[in-house]
Coordinates of C-alpha atoms and ligand atoms in Angstrom, one line a residue:
M26 CA 18.3 9.6 11.4
K27 CA 16.8 13.1 11.7
I28 CA 13.0 13.8 11.6
L29 CA 11.5 17.1 10.4
V30 CA 8.2 18.1 11.6
A31 CA 6.3 20.7 10.2
V32 CA 4.2 22.7 12.7
K33 CA 1.7 25.4 11.6
R34 CA 0.2 28.2 14.1
V35 CA -3.5 28.1 13.6
V36 CA -6.6 29.8 15.5
D37 CA -7.1 27.3 18.2
Y38 CA -9.9 24.8 17.8
N39 CA -11.6 25.9 20.8
V40 CA -12.1 29.5 19.4
Q41 CA -15.5 30.2 17.7
V42 CA -13.9 31.8 14.3
R43 CA -15.2 35.2 13.5
V44 CA -14.9 36.7 10.0
K45 CA -13.4 40.0 9.5
P46 CA -16.0 42.7 8.8
D47 CA -14.4 43.5 5.4
G48 CA -14.9 39.8 4.2
T49 CA -10.8 39.5 3.7
G50 CA -10.3 36.6 6.2
V51 CA -10.8 35.5 9.7
E52 CA -9.9 37.6 13.0
T53 CA -6.6 36.6 14.5
E54 CA -5.8 39.7 16.5
N55 CA -6.4 38.8 20.2
V56 CA -7.5 35.4 19.2
K57 CA -6.0 32.3 21.1
M58 CA -3.3 30.8 18.4
S59 CA -2.2 27.1 18.9
M60 CA -0.2 24.2 17.1
N61 CA -2.5 22.7 14.4
P62 CA -3.8 19.6 16.2
P63 CA -2.5 16.7 13.7
D64 CA 0.6 18.5 14.0
E65 CA 1.0 17.7 17.8
N66 CA 0.5 14.2 16.7
A67 CA 3.3 14.6 14.3
V68 CA 5.5 16.0 16.8
E69 CA 4.5 13.1 19.3
E70 CA 5.3 10.3 16.7
A71 CA 8.8 11.9 16.2
L72 CA 9.4 11.9 19.9
R73 CA 8.2 8.2 20.0
I74 CA 10.4 7.4 17.3
K75 CA 13.3 8.9 18.9
E76 CA 12.8 7.4 21.8
S77 CA 12.7 3.8 20.4
G78 CA 16.2 4.7 19.2
K79 CA 15.4 5.0 15.4
A80 CA 15.8 8.8 15.2
T81 CA 18.7 11.0 16.7
E82 CA 17.4 14.4 16.4
I83 CA 14.1 16.1 15.8
I84 CA 13.6 19.6 13.9
A85 CA 10.5 21.5 14.2
V86 CA 9.9 23.9 11.4
S87 CA 7.1 26.6 11.2
I88 CA 6.6 29.2 8.4
G89 CA 4.8 32.4 8.8
E90 CA 5.1 35.7 10.9
S91 CA 7.2 35.9 13.8
K92 CA 4.6 34.6 16.3
C93 CA 5.2 31.3 14.6
Q94 CA 8.1 30.8 16.8
E95 CA 5.8 30.3 19.9
T96 CA 4.3 27.2 18.1
I97 CA 7.9 25.9 17.5
R98 CA 8.6 26.7 21.5
T99 CA 5.8 24.4 22.1
A100 CA 7.5 21.6 19.9
L101 CA 10.6 22.0 21.7
A102 CA 8.8 21.9 25.0
M103 CA 7.3 18.7 24.2
G104 CA 10.8 17.5 23.2
A105 CA 12.1 18.4 19.9
D106 CA 15.7 19.1 19.7
R107 CA 15.7 22.2 17.6
G108 CA 13.4 24.7 15.8
L109 CA 13.4 26.4 12.3
H110 CA 11.5 29.6 11.8
I111 CA 10.8 30.9 8.2
E112 CA 9.9 34.4 8.0
V113 CA 6.9 35.0 5.8
E114 CA 4.2 37.5 6.2
G115 CA 0.6 37.3 5.3
I116 CA -1.4 34.4 3.9
I117 CA 0.9 31.3 2.7
E118 CA -0.5 28.7 0.6
P119 CA 0.3 25.2 0.7
L120 CA 2.2 24.8 -2.7
A121 CA 4.6 27.8 -1.4
V122 CA 4.9 25.8 2.2
A123 CA 5.8 22.7 0.2
K124 CA 8.6 24.6 -1.8
I125 CA 10.0 26.1 1.2
L126 CA 9.9 22.6 3.0
K127 CA 11.6 21.2 -0.1
K128 CA 14.6 23.7 0.5
I129 CA 14.9 22.6 4.2
V130 CA 14.9 19.1 3.6
E131 CA 17.6 19.5 1.0
K132 CA 19.7 21.5 3.8
E133 CA 18.9 19.1 6.6
N134 CA 18.6 15.8 5.0
P135 CA 16.0 14.1 7.2
G136 CA 15.0 10.5 6.8
L137 CA 11.6 11.6 7.6
V138 CA 9.3 14.3 7.4
L139 CA 6.1 14.4 9.4
L140 CA 3.3 16.8 8.9
G141 CA -0.2 17.0 9.9
K142 CA -2.8 15.7 7.6
Q143 CA -4.5 18.8 7.4
A144 CA -4.6 22.4 8.4
I145 CA -7.6 23.3 10.6
D146 CA -7.6 26.8 9.3
D147 CA -7.4 26.4 5.3
D148 CA -8.4 22.5 5.6
C149 CA -6.3 21.9 2.2
N150 CA -4.8 18.7 3.1
Q151 CA -2.1 19.4 0.3
T152 CA 0.9 20.2 1.8
G153 CA 2.5 17.0 2.3
Q154 CA 1.4 15.4 -1.2
M155 CA 3.1 18.4 -2.9
L156 CA 6.3 18.0 -1.0
S157 CA 6.3 14.3 -1.6
A158 CA 5.7 14.8 -5.6
M159 CA 8.6 17.9 -5.5
L160 CA 11.0 15.5 -3.7
A161 CA 9.9 12.1 -5.7
W162 CA 10.0 10.5 -2.2
S163 CA 7.3 8.0 -0.9
Q164 CA 4.4 9.2 0.7
G165 CA 1.7 8.0 3.3
A166 CA -1.3 10.2 3.9
F167 CA -3.7 10.2 6.8
V168 CA -1.4 7.7 8.9
S169 CA -2.9 6.3 12.1
K170 CA 0.3 3.9 12.6
I171 CA 3.8 4.0 11.8
E172 CA 6.0 0.7 12.2
F173 CA 9.7 0.5 11.3
S174 CA 11.1 -2.9 9.4
G175 CA 14.5 -2.6 8.4
E176 CA 15.2 0.4 5.8
N177 CA 11.5 0.9 5.4
I178 CA 8.1 1.8 7.4
Q179 CA 4.7 0.3 7.4
V180 CA 1.9 2.9 7.6
T181 CA -1.6 2.2 8.2
R182 CA -4.1 4.6 6.8
E183 CA -8.0 5.1 6.6
V184 CA -9.1 4.5 3.3
D185 CA -12.9 4.3 2.3
E186 CA -12.8 0.5 2.1
G187 CA -11.2 0.4 5.8
L188 CA -7.5 0.3 6.9
E189 CA -4.7 0.4 3.9
I190 CA -1.2 -0.7 5.0
L191 CA 1.7 0.6 2.9
D192 CA 5.3 -0.3 2.9
L193 CA 7.5 3.0 2.2
K194 CA 11.0 3.3 1.3
L195 CA 12.6 5.8 3.5
P196 CA 13.0 8.7 3.1
S197 CA 9.6 9.4 3.2
I198 CA 6.7 12.0 3.7
V199 CA 4.2 11.1 6.3
T200 CA 1.2 13.3 7.2
C201 CA -0.4 12.4 10.5
D202 CA -4.3 11.6 11.6
L203 CA -5.3 12.4 15.0
R204 CA -5.8 8.3 15.8
L205 CA -1.8 8.2 15.2
N206 CA -1.4 8.8 19.4
E207 CA -2.0 10.9 22.3
P208 CA 0.2 14.2 22.4
R209 CA 1.9 14.6 25.5
Y210 CA 1.6 18.0 27.4
A211 CA 4.6 19.9 27.9
S212 CA 5.5 20.2 31.5
L213 CA 6.5 23.4 33.1
P214 CA 10.2 22.4 33.7
N215 CA 10.2 21.3 29.9
I216 CA 8.7 24.7 29.0
M217 CA 11.7 26.6 30.6
K218 CA 14.0 24.2 29.1
A219 CA 12.5 25.0 25.7
K220 CA 13.5 28.5 25.9
K221 CA 17.3 27.6 25.7
K222 CA 16.9 25.2 22.8
P223 CA 18.3 26.4 19.3
L224 CA 15.9 28.2 17.5
D225 CA 17.1 29.6 13.9
S226 CA 15.3 31.7 11.9
L227 CA 15.7 32.0 8.1
S228 CA 14.5 34.8 5.5
L229 CA 12.9 33.7 2.1
K230 CA 15.9 35.2 0.5
D231 CA 18.4 32.9 2.6
L232 CA 16.4 29.9 1.0
N233 CA 15.9 31.6 -2.7
V234 CA 12.3 30.3 -3.0
D235 CA 9.4 32.2 -5.0
I236 CA 6.3 32.2 -3.2
T237 CA 4.1 34.3 -5.7
P238 CA 0.5 33.2 -4.8
R239 CA -1.5 31.3 -7.3
I240 CA -4.5 31.5 -5.6
Q241 CA -6.4 34.7 -5.1
Q242 CA -8.8 34.7 -2.3
I243 CA -12.0 36.6 -3.2
K244 CA -14.0 37.0 -0.1
V245 CA -14.8 35.2 3.0
E246 CA -18.0 34.8 4.4
E247 CA -19.8 33.6 7.6
P248 CA -22.3 30.6 6.7
P249 CA -25.8 31.3 6.6
K250 CA -27.5 31.7 10.0
R251 CA -29.3 28.2 10.8
Q252 CA -32.9 28.3 11.6
K253 CA -34.3 27.7 15.2
G254 CA -35.6 24.3 15.3
I255 CA -39.1 23.2 16.3
M256 CA -40.3 20.8 19.0
V257 CA -43.0 18.4 18.0
S258 CA -45.3 16.6 20.4
S259 CA -45.9 13.3 18.9
V260 CA -44.7 11.1 16.0
E261 CA -48.1 11.6 14.4
E262 CA -47.2 15.4 14.4
L263 CA -43.8 14.7 13.1
L264 CA -44.9 12.9 10.2
Q265 CA -47.6 15.3 9.2
K266 CA -45.0 18.2 9.1
L267 CA -42.6 16.3 7.1
K268 CA -45.6 15.1 4.6
N269 CA -47.2 18.5 4.5
E270 CA -44.7 21.1 5.3
A271 CA -41.4 19.7 4.5
K272 CA -42.9 17.6 1.7
V273 CA -40.1 15.1 2.2
I274 CA -42.1 12.1 2.5
Ligands
AMP22 P1 -2.5 22.0 4.5 O1 -2.0 21.3 3.4 O2 -2.5 23.3 4.5 O3 -3.7 21.3 5.3 O4 -1.7 21.6 5.6 C1 -1.2 20.2 5.9 C2 0.2 20.3 7.1 O5 1.0 21.0 6.4 C3 -0.1 20.8 8.3 O6 -0.7 19.8 9.1 C4 1.3 21.3 8.7 O7 1.9 20.0 9.2 C5 2.0 21.6 7.3 N1 1.8 23.1 7.1 C6 0.9 23.8 6.3 N2 1.4 25.2 6.4 C7 2.5 25.4 7.1 C8 2.9 26.4 7.9 N3 2.8 27.7 7.5 N4 4.1 25.9 8.6 C9 4.6 25.0 9.2 N5 3.9 23.6 8.4 C10 2.7 23.9 7.7

């Protein structure tokens, strides 16, 4: 069984995001970029499934500008077998990503597609669900545990009431939660080895996908600055301020 893992290049989670002065988006020039954190969990889980003998090949796919190849190389350094880069310029919305991934699935025939539960840049949480609908495959979203049982997988996912366990018939789409595992670091020798692993690049023309945007981004703004807090010297003073100034009690 092949596993396809979708890895997105995003602004690193430690970076203080800055909005561009013209409000057209956030600064990505000279900013540290990394693999979307839950996608690291997806790569890690794919590696563990392969190590347990239930998968034969892991393909890491990323869609976006040419620098996405760095993100694919990270997945290869963690242990993925080969990479696929789909060259697209500019912002690409989840529907377009799902359409492209569908084409890749049709080409590669994986038994399992692993994605992150959400990209930390757009916070959309849509791609996996859309892909599952387009392929008419079973899906488990926000998954924190995957267990194989025969031709199926059992996935545990967090819902409002607690933990839900679903039995999914393969092939399936799973979106991974940060609780799923602890992603491994790529060692230096593996980073060197990853440079020699196959990484193919495809264009939208090769895939014949229409990614005309359906959403128009009007403006990006910084959130309003928070006001400085004040220190009170006693509980009495706090109560008095809550009553007379904030008027919340
Ligand atoms: P989203 O629906 O945008 O929150 O993204 C959910 C997941 O879809 C991400 O965690 C990735 O696994 C995958 N994904 C989204 N955009 C891309 C992309 N441009 N390239 C590769 N994978 C992506």
